[in-house]
mmCIF file of C-alpha atoms and ligand atoms in Angstrom:
data_model
loop_
_atom_site.group_PDB
_atom_site.id
_atom_site.type_symbol
_atom_site.label_atom_id
_atom_site.label_comp_id
_atom_site.label_asym_id
_atom_site.label_seq_id
_atom_site.Cartn_x
_atom_site.Cartn_y
_atom_site.Cartn_z
ATOM 1 C CA MET A 749 0.000 0.000 0.000
ATOM 2 C CA LEU A 750 1.228 3.491 -0.860
ATOM 3 C CA GLN A 751 1.547 5.843 2.099
ATOM 4 C CA GLN A 752 2.467 9.506 2.146
ATOM 5 C CA TYR A 753 4.435 11.136 4.915
ATOM 6 C CA PHE A 754 5.381 14.737 5.491
ATOM 7 C CA ALA A 755 8.082 16.220 7.740
ATOM 8 C CA PRO A 756 8.149 20.020 8.008
ATOM 9 C CA GLY A 757 11.042 22.386 8.427
ATOM 10 C CA ARG A 758 11.086 24.669 11.424
ATOM 11 C CA VAL A 759 11.824 28.229 12.394
ATOM 12 C CA ASN A 760 12.796 29.242 15.852
ATOM 13 C CA LEU A 761 10.736 32.283 16.816
ATOM 14 C CA ILE A 762 13.101 33.308 19.594
ATOM 15 C CA GLY A 763 15.768 31.788 21.859
ATOM 16 C CA GLU A 764 18.808 31.709 19.579
ATOM 17 C CA HIS A 765 22.125 30.091 20.404
ATOM 18 C CA ILE A 766 20.889 29.101 23.827
ATOM 19 C CA ASP A 767 19.895 25.487 23.170
ATOM 20 C CA TYR A 768 23.449 24.377 23.975
ATOM 21 C CA ASN A 769 23.418 26.617 27.040
ATOM 22 C CA GLY A 770 20.452 24.823 28.590
ATOM 23 C CA GLY A 771 18.053 27.594 27.624
ATOM 24 C CA LEU A 772 14.520 27.971 26.341
ATOM 25 C CA VAL A 773 13.684 27.905 22.646
ATOM 26 C CA LEU A 774 10.383 28.568 20.891
ATOM 27 C CA PRO A 775 10.226 26.907 17.464
ATOM 28 C CA ILE A 776 7.268 26.306 15.170
ATOM 29 C CA ALA A 777 7.000 23.724 12.408
ATOM 30 C CA ILE A 778 6.409 25.506 9.103
ATOM 31 C CA ALA A 779 4.276 24.754 6.055
ATOM 32 C CA GLN A 780 7.315 23.867 3.931
ATOM 33 C CA GLY A 781 8.948 20.483 4.318
ATOM 34 C CA ILE A 782 9.865 17.104 2.828
ATOM 35 C CA GLY A 783 7.153 14.791 1.532
ATOM 36 C CA ALA A 784 7.583 11.054 0.933
ATOM 37 C CA LYS A 785 5.647 8.546 -1.153
ATOM 38 C CA VAL A 786 6.327 5.186 0.438
ATOM 39 C CA LEU A 787 5.618 1.648 -0.669
ATOM 40 C CA TYR A 788 6.222 -1.049 1.963
ATOM 41 C CA THR A 789 7.627 -4.047 0.142
ATOM 42 C CA GLY A 790 7.636 -6.753 2.824
ATOM 43 C CA SER A 791 11.294 -7.363 2.070
ATOM 44 C CA PRO A 792 14.478 -6.323 3.907
ATOM 45 C CA GLU A 793 15.351 -3.875 1.101
ATOM 46 C CA VAL A 794 15.135 -0.130 1.712
ATOM 47 C CA ARG A 795 15.415 2.197 -1.263
ATOM 48 C CA ILE A 796 15.255 5.985 -0.995
ATOM 49 C CA ARG A 797 15.463 8.500 -3.826
ATOM 50 C CA SER A 798 15.165 12.242 -3.434
ATOM 51 C CA ALA A 799 14.223 14.644 -6.219
ATOM 52 C CA GLY A 800 17.217 16.753 -7.196
ATOM 53 C CA MET A 801 19.702 14.589 -5.256
ATOM 54 C CA LYS A 802 22.138 12.227 -6.891
ATOM 55 C CA GLY A 803 21.713 8.483 -6.682
ATOM 56 C CA GLU A 804 19.599 6.094 -4.674
ATOM 57 C CA LEU A 805 20.223 4.936 -1.125
ATOM 58 C CA ALA A 806 19.887 1.149 -1.112
ATOM 59 C CA VAL A 807 20.140 -0.644 2.218
ATOM 60 C CA ASN A 808 19.530 -4.259 3.156
ATOM 61 C CA LEU A 809 18.258 -4.369 6.721
ATOM 62 C CA LEU A 810 19.680 -7.865 7.236
ATOM 63 C CA GLU A 811 23.060 -7.616 5.616
ATOM 64 C CA GLU A 812 23.955 -3.963 5.722
ATOM 65 C CA THR A 813 27.196 -2.920 7.395
ATOM 66 C CA PHE A 814 26.112 0.749 7.340
ATOM 67 C CA GLU A 815 29.283 2.209 5.882
ATOM 68 C CA LYS A 816 28.952 5.951 5.331
ATOM 69 C CA ARG A 817 28.222 6.881 1.714
ATOM 70 C CA PRO A 818 30.100 9.371 -0.457
ATOM 71 C CA GLU A 819 26.787 11.111 -1.326
ATOM 72 C CA ALA A 820 26.382 13.312 1.759
ATOM 73 C CA TRP A 821 22.555 13.365 1.730
ATOM 74 C CA MET A 822 22.335 9.572 2.063
ATOM 75 C CA ASN A 823 24.049 9.559 5.439
ATOM 76 C CA TYR A 824 21.090 11.238 7.162
ATOM 77 C CA PRO A 825 18.580 8.455 6.357
ATOM 78 C CA LEU A 826 21.279 5.774 6.533
ATOM 79 C CA GLY A 827 22.284 6.862 10.048
ATOM 80 C CA VAL A 828 18.675 6.835 11.199
ATOM 81 C CA ILE A 829 18.167 3.323 9.827
ATOM 82 C CA LYS A 830 21.360 2.113 11.509
ATOM 83 C CA TYR A 831 20.462 3.604 14.890
ATOM 84 C CA LEU A 832 16.820 2.456 14.716
ATOM 85 C CA LEU A 833 17.527 -1.106 13.651
ATOM 86 C CA PRO A 834 17.640 -2.516 17.208
ATOM 87 C CA TYR A 835 14.115 -1.159 17.771
ATOM 88 C CA ILE A 836 12.295 -2.420 14.706
ATOM 89 C CA GLN A 837 10.222 -5.539 15.065
ATOM 90 C CA SER A 838 10.782 -7.241 11.776
ATOM 91 C CA HIS A 839 13.537 -7.017 9.266
ATOM 92 C CA THR A 840 11.007 -7.248 6.493
ATOM 93 C CA ASP A 841 9.994 -3.633 7.077
ATOM 94 C CA GLY A 842 11.735 -2.563 3.881
ATOM 95 C CA PHE A 843 10.267 0.135 1.680
ATOM 96 C CA ASP A 844 10.691 2.141 -1.443
ATOM 97 C CA ALA A 845 10.483 5.905 -0.891
ATOM 98 C CA GLU A 846 10.420 8.887 -3.239
ATOM 99 C CA LEU A 847 11.153 12.193 -1.506
ATOM 100 C CA HIS A 848 10.332 15.658 -2.765
ATOM 101 C CA THR A 849 10.839 18.925 -0.954
ATOM 102 C CA ASP A 850 9.843 22.578 -1.006
ATOM 103 C CA LEU A 851 12.216 23.413 1.826
ATOM 104 C CA PRO A 852 15.336 25.321 0.922
ATOM 105 C CA VAL A 853 18.258 23.015 1.679
ATOM 106 C CA GLY A 854 21.060 24.223 3.928
ATOM 107 C CA SER A 855 19.306 27.512 4.758
ATOM 108 C CA GLY A 856 18.734 27.046 8.464
ATOM 109 C CA LEU A 857 15.175 25.718 8.182
ATOM 110 C CA SER A 858 16.302 22.272 9.343
ATOM 111 C CA SER A 859 15.922 20.239 6.208
ATOM 112 C CA SER A 860 18.426 17.836 7.788
ATOM 113 C CA ALA A 861 16.239 17.231 10.853
ATOM 114 C CA ALA A 862 13.178 16.907 8.595
ATOM 115 C CA LEU A 863 14.964 14.202 6.598
ATOM 116 C CA GLU A 864 16.048 12.325 9.725
ATOM 117 C CA VAL A 865 12.695 12.413 11.483
ATOM 118 C CA LEU A 866 10.888 11.551 8.245
ATOM 119 C CA THR A 867 13.074 8.462 7.795
ATOM 120 C CA ALA A 868 12.412 7.355 11.366
ATOM 121 C CA TYR A 869 8.639 7.637 11.002
ATOM 122 C CA ILE A 870 8.691 5.776 7.692
ATOM 123 C CA LEU A 871 10.858 2.965 9.041
ATOM 124 C CA LEU A 872 8.751 2.597 12.167
ATOM 125 C CA ASN A 873 5.662 2.759 9.968
ATOM 126 C CA MET A 874 4.237 5.246 12.421
ATOM 127 C CA GLY A 875 1.163 6.906 10.971
ATOM 128 C CA SER A 876 1.035 9.072 14.048
ATOM 129 C CA ARG A 877 2.822 9.151 17.356
ATOM 130 C CA GLN A 878 1.491 6.454 19.619
ATOM 131 C CA SER A 879 2.562 8.602 22.530
ATOM 132 C CA ASN A 880 4.547 11.767 23.116
ATOM 133 C CA THR A 881 7.336 9.630 24.531
ATOM 134 C CA ASP A 882 7.847 8.054 21.108
ATOM 135 C CA GLY A 883 8.131 11.469 19.479
ATOM 136 C CA ILE A 884 10.728 12.567 22.021
ATOM 137 C CA GLN A 885 12.729 9.334 21.747
ATOM 138 C CA ILE A 886 12.781 9.699 17.959
ATOM 139 C CA ALA A 887 13.981 13.299 18.263
ATOM 140 C CA LYS A 888 16.792 12.222 20.599
ATOM 141 C CA LEU A 889 17.835 9.367 18.346
ATOM 142 C CA CYS A 890 17.853 11.605 15.249
ATOM 143 C CA LYS A 891 19.968 14.205 17.054
ATOM 144 C CA GLN A 892 22.397 11.437 18.000
ATOM 145 C CA VAL A 893 22.572 10.391 14.343
ATOM 146 C CA GLU A 894 23.334 13.944 13.208
ATOM 147 C CA ASN A 895 26.001 14.377 15.919
ATOM 148 C CA GLU A 896 27.696 10.990 15.698
ATOM 149 C CA PHE A 897 26.989 9.494 12.284
ATOM 150 C CA VAL A 898 26.721 12.573 10.055
ATOM 151 C CA GLY A 899 29.152 14.515 12.249
ATOM 152 C CA VAL A 900 27.248 17.795 12.707
ATOM 153 C CA ASN A 901 27.368 19.389 16.120
ATOM 154 C CA CYS A 902 23.694 20.420 16.516
ATOM 155 C CA GLY A 903 21.474 20.722 19.597
ATOM 156 C CA ILE A 904 18.150 18.921 20.175
ATOM 157 C CA MET A 905 15.816 21.732 19.087
ATOM 158 C CA ASP A 906 15.558 20.910 15.383
ATOM 159 C CA GLN A 907 14.647 17.258 15.688
ATOM 160 C CA PHE A 908 12.382 17.939 18.659
ATOM 161 C CA ALA A 909 10.498 20.615 16.712
ATOM 162 C CA VAL A 910 10.083 18.500 13.576
ATOM 163 C CA SER A 911 8.857 15.566 15.638
ATOM 164 C CA MET A 912 6.716 17.317 18.270
ATOM 165 C CA CYS A 913 5.333 20.610 16.937
ATOM 166 C CA LYS A 914 1.615 21.232 16.717
ATOM 167 C CA ALA A 915 -0.384 23.416 14.323
ATOM 168 C CA GLN A 916 -1.355 26.884 15.577
ATOM 169 C CA HIS A 917 1.175 26.550 18.375
ATOM 170 C CA ALA A 918 4.782 27.276 19.124
ATOM 171 C CA LEU A 919 6.672 24.750 21.200
ATOM 172 C CA LEU A 920 8.391 26.096 24.293
ATOM 173 C CA LEU A 921 11.239 23.704 24.990
ATOM 174 C CA ASN A 922 13.662 23.722 27.877
ATOM 175 C CA CYS A 923 16.780 22.308 26.237
ATOM 176 C CA ASN A 924 18.211 21.250 29.587
ATOM 177 C CA SER A 925 15.311 19.251 31.026
ATOM 178 C CA LEU A 926 13.451 18.655 27.722
ATOM 179 C CA ASN A 927 10.298 19.819 29.501
ATOM 180 C CA TYR A 928 8.036 21.420 26.944
ATOM 181 C CA GLN A 929 4.684 23.066 26.516
ATOM 182 C CA TYR A 930 2.643 24.376 23.618
ATOM 183 C CA VAL A 931 1.917 28.089 23.394
ATOM 184 C CA GLN A 932 -0.791 29.292 21.063
ATOM 185 C CA PHE A 933 0.667 31.091 18.047
ATOM 186 C CA GLU A 934 -2.067 32.403 15.776
ATOM 187 C CA PRO A 935 -1.296 36.055 15.200
ATOM 188 C CA GLU A 936 -4.646 37.302 13.882
ATOM 189 C CA GLY A 937 -4.129 40.036 11.340
ATOM 190 C CA TYR A 938 -0.381 39.370 11.203
ATOM 191 C CA SER A 939 1.695 36.895 9.258
ATOM 192 C CA LEU A 940 5.055 35.322 9.817
ATOM 193 C CA LEU A 941 7.444 35.762 6.906
ATOM 194 C CA VAL A 942 10.554 33.668 6.419
ATOM 195 C CA MET A 943 13.214 35.403 4.382
ATOM 196 C CA ASN A 944 16.042 33.363 2.929
ATOM 197 C CA THR A 945 19.144 35.545 2.484
ATOM 198 C CA ASN A 946 20.592 32.954 0.097
ATOM 199 C CA LYS A 947 23.968 33.714 1.613
ATOM 200 C CA PRO A 948 25.994 30.506 1.758
ATOM 201 C CA ARG A 949 26.663 29.616 5.405
ATOM 202 C CA THR A 950 30.416 29.259 5.112
ATOM 203 C CA LEU A 951 31.325 30.516 8.593
ATOM 204 C CA THR A 952 28.549 28.775 10.460
ATOM 205 C CA ASP A 953 30.239 25.580 11.602
ATOM 206 C CA SER A 954 33.494 27.048 12.821
ATOM 207 C CA LYS A 955 31.797 29.985 14.578
ATOM 208 C CA TYR A 956 29.222 27.682 16.145
ATOM 209 C CA ASN A 957 31.975 25.673 17.802
ATOM 210 C CA GLU A 958 33.821 28.859 18.766
ATOM 211 C CA ARG A 959 30.719 30.301 20.477
ATOM 212 C CA LYS A 960 30.092 27.027 22.265
ATOM 213 C CA SER A 961 33.545 27.026 23.775
ATOM 214 C CA GLU A 962 33.314 30.737 24.662
ATOM 215 C CA CYS A 963 30.130 29.964 26.593
ATOM 216 C CA MET A 964 31.855 27.097 28.425
ATOM 217 C CA HIS A 965 34.610 29.494 29.336
ATOM 218 C CA ALA A 966 32.151 32.142 30.606
ATOM 219 C CA LEU A 967 30.365 29.459 32.646
ATOM 220 C CA ALA A 968 33.664 28.342 34.177
ATOM 221 C CA LEU A 969 34.418 31.941 35.202
ATOM 222 C CA ILE A 970 31.027 32.266 36.890
ATOM 223 C CA ASN A 971 31.473 28.939 38.659
ATOM 224 C CA LEU A 972 34.904 29.991 39.923
ATOM 225 C CA LYS A 973 33.136 32.706 41.920
ATOM 226 C CA ARG A 974 30.233 30.496 42.909
ATOM 227 C CA GLY A 975 32.413 28.247 45.026
ATOM 228 C CA ASN A 976 30.412 25.260 46.191
ATOM 229 C CA GLN A 977 27.226 26.330 44.381
ATOM 230 C CA PRO A 978 28.171 25.779 40.734
ATOM 231 C CA ILE A 979 25.597 25.968 37.951
ATOM 232 C CA ASP A 980 25.326 23.485 35.069
ATOM 233 C CA ASN A 981 24.766 25.913 32.239
ATOM 234 C CA LEU A 982 24.806 29.625 31.427
ATOM 235 C CA CYS A 983 21.034 29.956 31.307
ATOM 236 C CA GLN A 984 20.895 29.168 35.023
ATOM 237 C CA ALA A 985 22.989 32.263 35.718
ATOM 238 C CA ASP A 986 21.466 35.404 37.184
ATOM 239 C CA PHE A 987 21.960 38.614 35.219
ATOM 240 C CA ASN A 988 23.803 40.103 38.231
ATOM 241 C CA TRP A 989 26.472 37.423 38.057
ATOM 242 C CA LEU A 990 27.741 38.899 34.789
ATOM 243 C CA GLY A 991 29.978 41.008 37.038
ATOM 244 C CA TYR A 992 32.040 37.856 37.630
ATOM 245 C CA ILE A 993 33.213 37.946 34.001
ATOM 246 C CA LYS A 994 35.920 40.540 33.425
ATOM 247 C CA GLU A 995 36.923 39.605 29.889
ATOM 248 C CA PRO A 996 34.845 41.905 27.580
ATOM 249 C CA MET A 997 34.257 39.418 24.769
ATOM 250 C CA LEU A 998 33.148 36.615 27.096
ATOM 251 C CA LEU A 999 30.980 39.098 28.963
ATOM 252 C CA LYS A 1000 29.147 39.970 25.747
ATOM 253 C CA ARG A 1001 28.581 36.305 24.910
ATOM 254 C CA ALA A 1002 27.177 35.573 28.364
ATOM 255 C CA LYS A 1003 25.057 38.721 28.252
ATOM 256 C CA HIS A 1004 23.398 37.519 25.072
ATOM 257 C CA VAL A 1005 22.705 34.076 26.486
ATOM 258 C CA ILE A 1006 21.205 35.301 29.750
ATOM 259 C CA THR A 1007 19.116 38.108 28.235
ATOM 260 C CA GLU A 1008 17.942 35.885 25.367
ATOM 261 C CA ASN A 1009 16.616 33.351 27.833
ATOM 262 C CA TYR A 1010 14.689 36.160 29.586
ATOM 263 C CA ARG A 1011 13.380 37.314 26.213
ATOM 264 C CA VAL A 1012 11.935 33.867 25.486
ATOM 265 C CA GLN A 1013 9.972 33.971 28.722
ATOM 266 C CA ALA A 1014 8.821 37.520 27.935
ATOM 267 C CA ALA A 1015 7.840 36.401 24.416
ATOM 268 C CA VAL A 1016 5.705 33.584 25.836
ATOM 269 C CA ASN A 1017 3.984 36.096 28.115
ATOM 270 C CA ALA A 1018 3.396 38.355 25.113
ATOM 271 C CA LEU A 1019 1.901 35.474 23.092
ATOM 272 C CA GLU A 1020 -0.369 34.528 25.977
ATOM 273 C CA ALA A 1021 -1.497 38.158 26.240
ATOM 274 C CA LYS A 1022 -1.790 38.377 22.414
ATOM 275 C CA ASP A 1023 0.414 41.436 22.636
ATOM 276 C CA TRP A 1024 1.877 41.295 19.113
ATOM 277 C CA TYR A 1025 3.661 44.625 19.446
ATOM 278 C CA GLU A 1026 5.595 43.387 22.462
ATOM 279 C CA PHE A 1027 6.281 40.078 20.749
ATOM 280 C CA GLY A 1028 7.610 41.867 17.649
ATOM 281 C CA GLU A 1029 9.761 44.152 19.769
ATOM 282 C CA LEU A 1030 11.322 41.132 21.496
ATOM 283 C CA LEU A 1031 12.170 39.580 18.114
ATOM 284 C CA THR A 1032 14.038 42.728 17.129
ATOM 285 C CA GLN A 1033 15.804 43.006 20.494
ATOM 286 C CA SER A 1034 16.952 39.415 20.035
ATOM 287 C CA HIS A 1035 18.491 40.348 16.694
ATOM 288 C CA TRP A 1036 20.382 43.330 18.095
ATOM 289 C CA SER A 1037 21.791 41.119 20.828
ATOM 290 C CA LEU A 1038 22.838 38.462 18.299
ATOM 291 C CA ARG A 1039 24.481 41.229 16.259
ATOM 292 C CA ASP A 1040 26.221 43.151 19.045
ATOM 293 C CA ASN A 1041 26.821 40.664 21.851
ATOM 294 C CA TYR A 1042 26.957 37.291 20.162
ATOM 295 C CA GLU A 1043 28.286 38.529 16.796
ATOM 296 C CA VAL A 1044 26.720 35.870 14.599
ATOM 297 C CA THR A 1045 24.670 37.942 12.141
ATOM 298 C CA GLY A 1046 26.769 39.393 9.307
ATOM 299 C CA PHE A 1047 26.025 41.900 6.556
ATOM 300 C CA GLU A 1048 23.202 40.041 4.799
ATOM 301 C CA LEU A 1049 21.171 39.209 7.918
ATOM 302 C CA ASP A 1050 21.666 42.718 9.302
ATOM 303 C CA THR A 1051 20.616 44.220 5.975
ATOM 304 C CA VAL A 1052 17.414 42.206 5.743
ATOM 305 C CA VAL A 1053 16.493 42.906 9.374
ATOM 306 C CA ASN A 1054 17.273 46.645 9.100
ATOM 307 C CA LEU A 1055 15.109 46.909 5.980
ATOM 308 C CA SER A 1056 12.330 44.847 7.574
ATOM 309 C CA VAL A 1057 12.014 46.800 10.797
ATOM 310 C CA ARG A 1058 11.851 50.053 8.807
ATOM 311 C CA ALA A 1059 9.087 48.775 6.522
ATOM 312 C CA SER A 1060 5.573 49.834 7.445
ATOM 313 C CA GLY A 1061 3.431 47.118 8.998
ATOM 314 C CA CYS A 1062 6.412 45.182 10.402
ATOM 315 C CA LEU A 1063 6.262 44.589 14.155
ATOM 316 C CA GLY A 1064 9.686 42.993 14.463
ATOM 317 C CA ALA A 1065 12.310 40.916 12.713
ATOM 318 C CA ARG A 1066 15.349 38.820 13.521
ATOM 319 C CA MET A 1067 17.741 36.247 12.149
ATOM 320 C CA THR A 1068 16.774 32.667 12.945
ATOM 321 C CA GLY A 1069 19.057 29.635 13.059
ATOM 322 C CA ALA A 1070 22.797 29.597 13.515
ATOM 323 C CA GLY A 1071 23.464 32.891 11.717
ATOM 324 C CA PHE A 1072 26.031 34.239 9.209
ATOM 325 C CA GLY A 1073 23.473 33.578 6.480
ATOM 326 C CA GLY A 1074 20.422 31.392 6.274
ATOM 327 C CA CYS A 1075 17.075 32.930 7.139
ATOM 328 C CA ALA A 1076 15.453 35.786 9.009
ATOM 329 C CA ILE A 1077 11.834 36.081 10.122
ATOM 330 C CA ALA A 1078 9.508 39.065 10.310
ATOM 331 C CA LEU A 1079 6.063 39.557 11.798
ATOM 332 C CA VAL A 1080 4.104 41.690 9.360
ATOM 333 C CA GLU A 1081 0.546 43.019 9.139
ATOM 334 C CA THR A 1082 -1.128 40.643 6.698
ATOM 335 C CA THR A 1083 -2.676 43.414 4.601
ATOM 336 C CA LYS A 1084 0.753 45.021 4.165
ATOM 337 C CA ILE A 1085 2.714 41.966 3.004
ATOM 338 C CA GLY A 1086 2.804 43.123 -0.639
ATOM 339 C CA HIS A 1087 4.068 46.515 0.393
ATOM 340 C CA PHE A 1088 6.600 44.961 2.780
ATOM 341 C CA ILE A 1089 8.043 42.790 0.013
ATOM 342 C CA GLU A 1090 8.306 45.814 -2.298
ATOM 343 C CA GLN A 1091 10.232 47.709 0.351
ATOM 344 C CA VAL A 1092 12.554 44.920 1.457
ATOM 345 C CA LYS A 1093 13.394 42.642 -1.453
ATOM 346 C CA PRO A 1094 14.707 45.079 -4.113
ATOM 347 C CA ASN A 1095 16.767 46.941 -1.530
ATOM 348 C CA TYR A 1096 18.219 43.734 -0.112
ATOM 349 C CA ASP A 1097 19.035 42.425 -3.577
ATOM 350 C CA LYS A 1098 20.710 45.716 -4.524
ATOM 351 C CA ALA A 1099 22.758 45.967 -1.328
ATOM 352 C CA THR A 1100 23.971 42.365 -1.339
ATOM 353 C CA GLY A 1101 23.975 41.218 -4.962
ATOM 354 C CA LEU A 1102 21.931 38.215 -3.797
ATOM 355 C CA SER A 1103 18.252 37.415 -4.278
ATOM 356 C CA LEU A 1104 16.007 37.367 -1.204
ATOM 357 C CA ASP A 1105 13.316 34.660 -1.167
ATOM 358 C CA ILE A 1106 10.278 35.402 0.970
ATOM 359 C CA LEU A 1107 7.821 32.753 2.162
ATOM 360 C CA VAL A 1108 4.682 33.343 4.167
ATOM 361 C CA THR A 1109 4.287 30.643 6.766
ATOM 362 C CA ARG A 1110 2.475 29.720 9.963
ATOM 363 C CA ALA A 1111 2.650 27.161 12.740
ATOM 364 C CA GLU A 1112 1.921 23.703 11.333
ATOM 365 C CA ASN A 1113 1.959 20.136 12.606
ATOM 366 C CA GLY A 1114 5.180 18.213 13.065
ATOM 367 C CA VAL A 1115 5.847 15.023 11.103
ATOM 368 C CA HIS A 1116 2.692 13.190 10.085
ATOM 369 C CA ILE A 1117 1.161 10.805 7.647
ATOM 370 C CA LYS A 1118 -0.988 12.308 4.927
ATOM 371 C CA ILE A 1119 -4.352 10.735 4.358
HETATM 372 P P1 ADP B 2337 19.541 22.748 7.099
HETATM 373 O O1 ADP B 2337 19.204 21.660 8.047
HETATM 374 O O2 ADP B 2337 19.618 24.079 7.739
HETATM 375 O O3 ADP B 2337 18.678 22.779 5.879
HETATM 376 P P2 ADP B 2337 21.993 21.264 6.908
HETATM 377 O O4 ADP B 2337 23.303 21.598 6.316
HETATM 378 O O5 ADP B 2337 21.917 20.891 8.352
HETATM 379 O O6 ADP B 2337 21.021 22.496 6.593
HETATM 380 O O7 ADP B 2337 21.336 20.062 6.104
HETATM 381 C C1 ADP B 2337 21.247 20.111 4.708
HETATM 382 C C2 ADP B 2337 21.582 18.742 4.137
HETATM 383 O O8 ADP B 2337 20.506 17.813 4.430
HETATM 384 C C3 ADP B 2337 21.662 18.745 2.621
HETATM 385 O O9 ADP B 2337 22.948 19.146 2.199
HETATM 386 C C4 ADP B 2337 21.350 17.299 2.285
HETATM 387 O O10 ADP B 2337 22.493 16.486 2.477
HETATM 388 C C5 ADP B 2337 20.316 16.933 3.333
HETATM 389 N N1 ADP B 2337 18.949 17.134 2.803
HETATM 390 C C6 ADP B 2337 18.077 18.100 3.128
HETATM 391 N N2 ADP B 2337 16.923 17.980 2.448
HETATM 392 C C7 ADP B 2337 17.053 16.899 1.670
HETATM 393 C C8 ADP B 2337 16.204 16.229 0.721
HETATM 394 N N3 ADP B 2337 14.978 16.654 0.432
HETATM 395 N N4 ADP B 2337 16.694 15.136 0.114
HETATM 396 C C9 ADP B 2337 17.924 14.675 0.391
HETATM 397 N N5 ADP B 2337 18.760 15.260 1.254
HETATM 398 C C10 ADP B 2337 18.351 16.357 1.886
HETATM 399 MG MG1 MG B 2338 20.394 21.100 9.751
#
């Protein structure tokens, strides 16, 4: 029988670069994602093709030694199959899958997590989550695959969002405890725009690791002063403890982390109060902090955010994802979207020599089977 699955991408509304500091993040699953047409064959053979990608991943569940493949894209599904194998009931769960996507690849909308979580749901033949525990376990396993098998140093947010998000809601996730709750996100009269800078993310990986180690360093400095009351991560620090850090650069990094975590809580309060102005303002404040304190924005992201916040009808804008390229988001009055695009896109394109892509999106369901 032919089955169709869909795994969305995600955007993080606010809470940037704090997942690895034990902080709060607030992602939504978006309308764009990876779809799969799947035929279960009753054999141990798995075959996956993806439109626009070279080759076919062919795996035998019984015989496979799970050597990494030269075609980079294949290692995401291959890793998931390898790590899930001990959990599947029968080795005749093979399938033939055709993937197609409308998610920009490598742009910070988590196409990699979508591909991983999609593969897991297909292999487990899970039409829907039997329980939330399953969704969380799958997210953890997919993160492990990306870290260990693919070799990308990402946090848990992406896989958790793709697996667990719910339509009309943002997902408030504590990256330390993995406690989560859904917060209604249906901005009536406003729309969420995702703007792809189309700037290649060349610096992202090295700077990501650099920021991670700077945060460890800042944490160690705080703990030196805390004596026998150490904290586990920077997001547990009180704003007043920033005085313990004398080194200016580390101070800025820690300042971003601590204030960003506060901003997520304030953003949740704003959503609950349906105070879209406050919510928009917090998005923009987050961007300034990522620009000035955390220094992960860059010319293209700053240009698109500067143009956005000046455009009429825009309540706030910020980069989303790891930074140095990728995407930004903006909350814009729905009736003014056309005008917003006219004001932002040509000016961005002129200033950068790149072409800005703008998608209108909203909070959608996480991975699911299509009926
Ligand atoms: P992001 O997750 O931000 O989109 P990554 O660099 O983490 O960027 O992941 C992008 C990689 O994921 C691609 O280079 C490709 O290997 C894989 N990928 C994403 N979408 C697909 C797809 N539809 N088919 C095959 N591989 C994909
Ligand atoms: Mg990714």
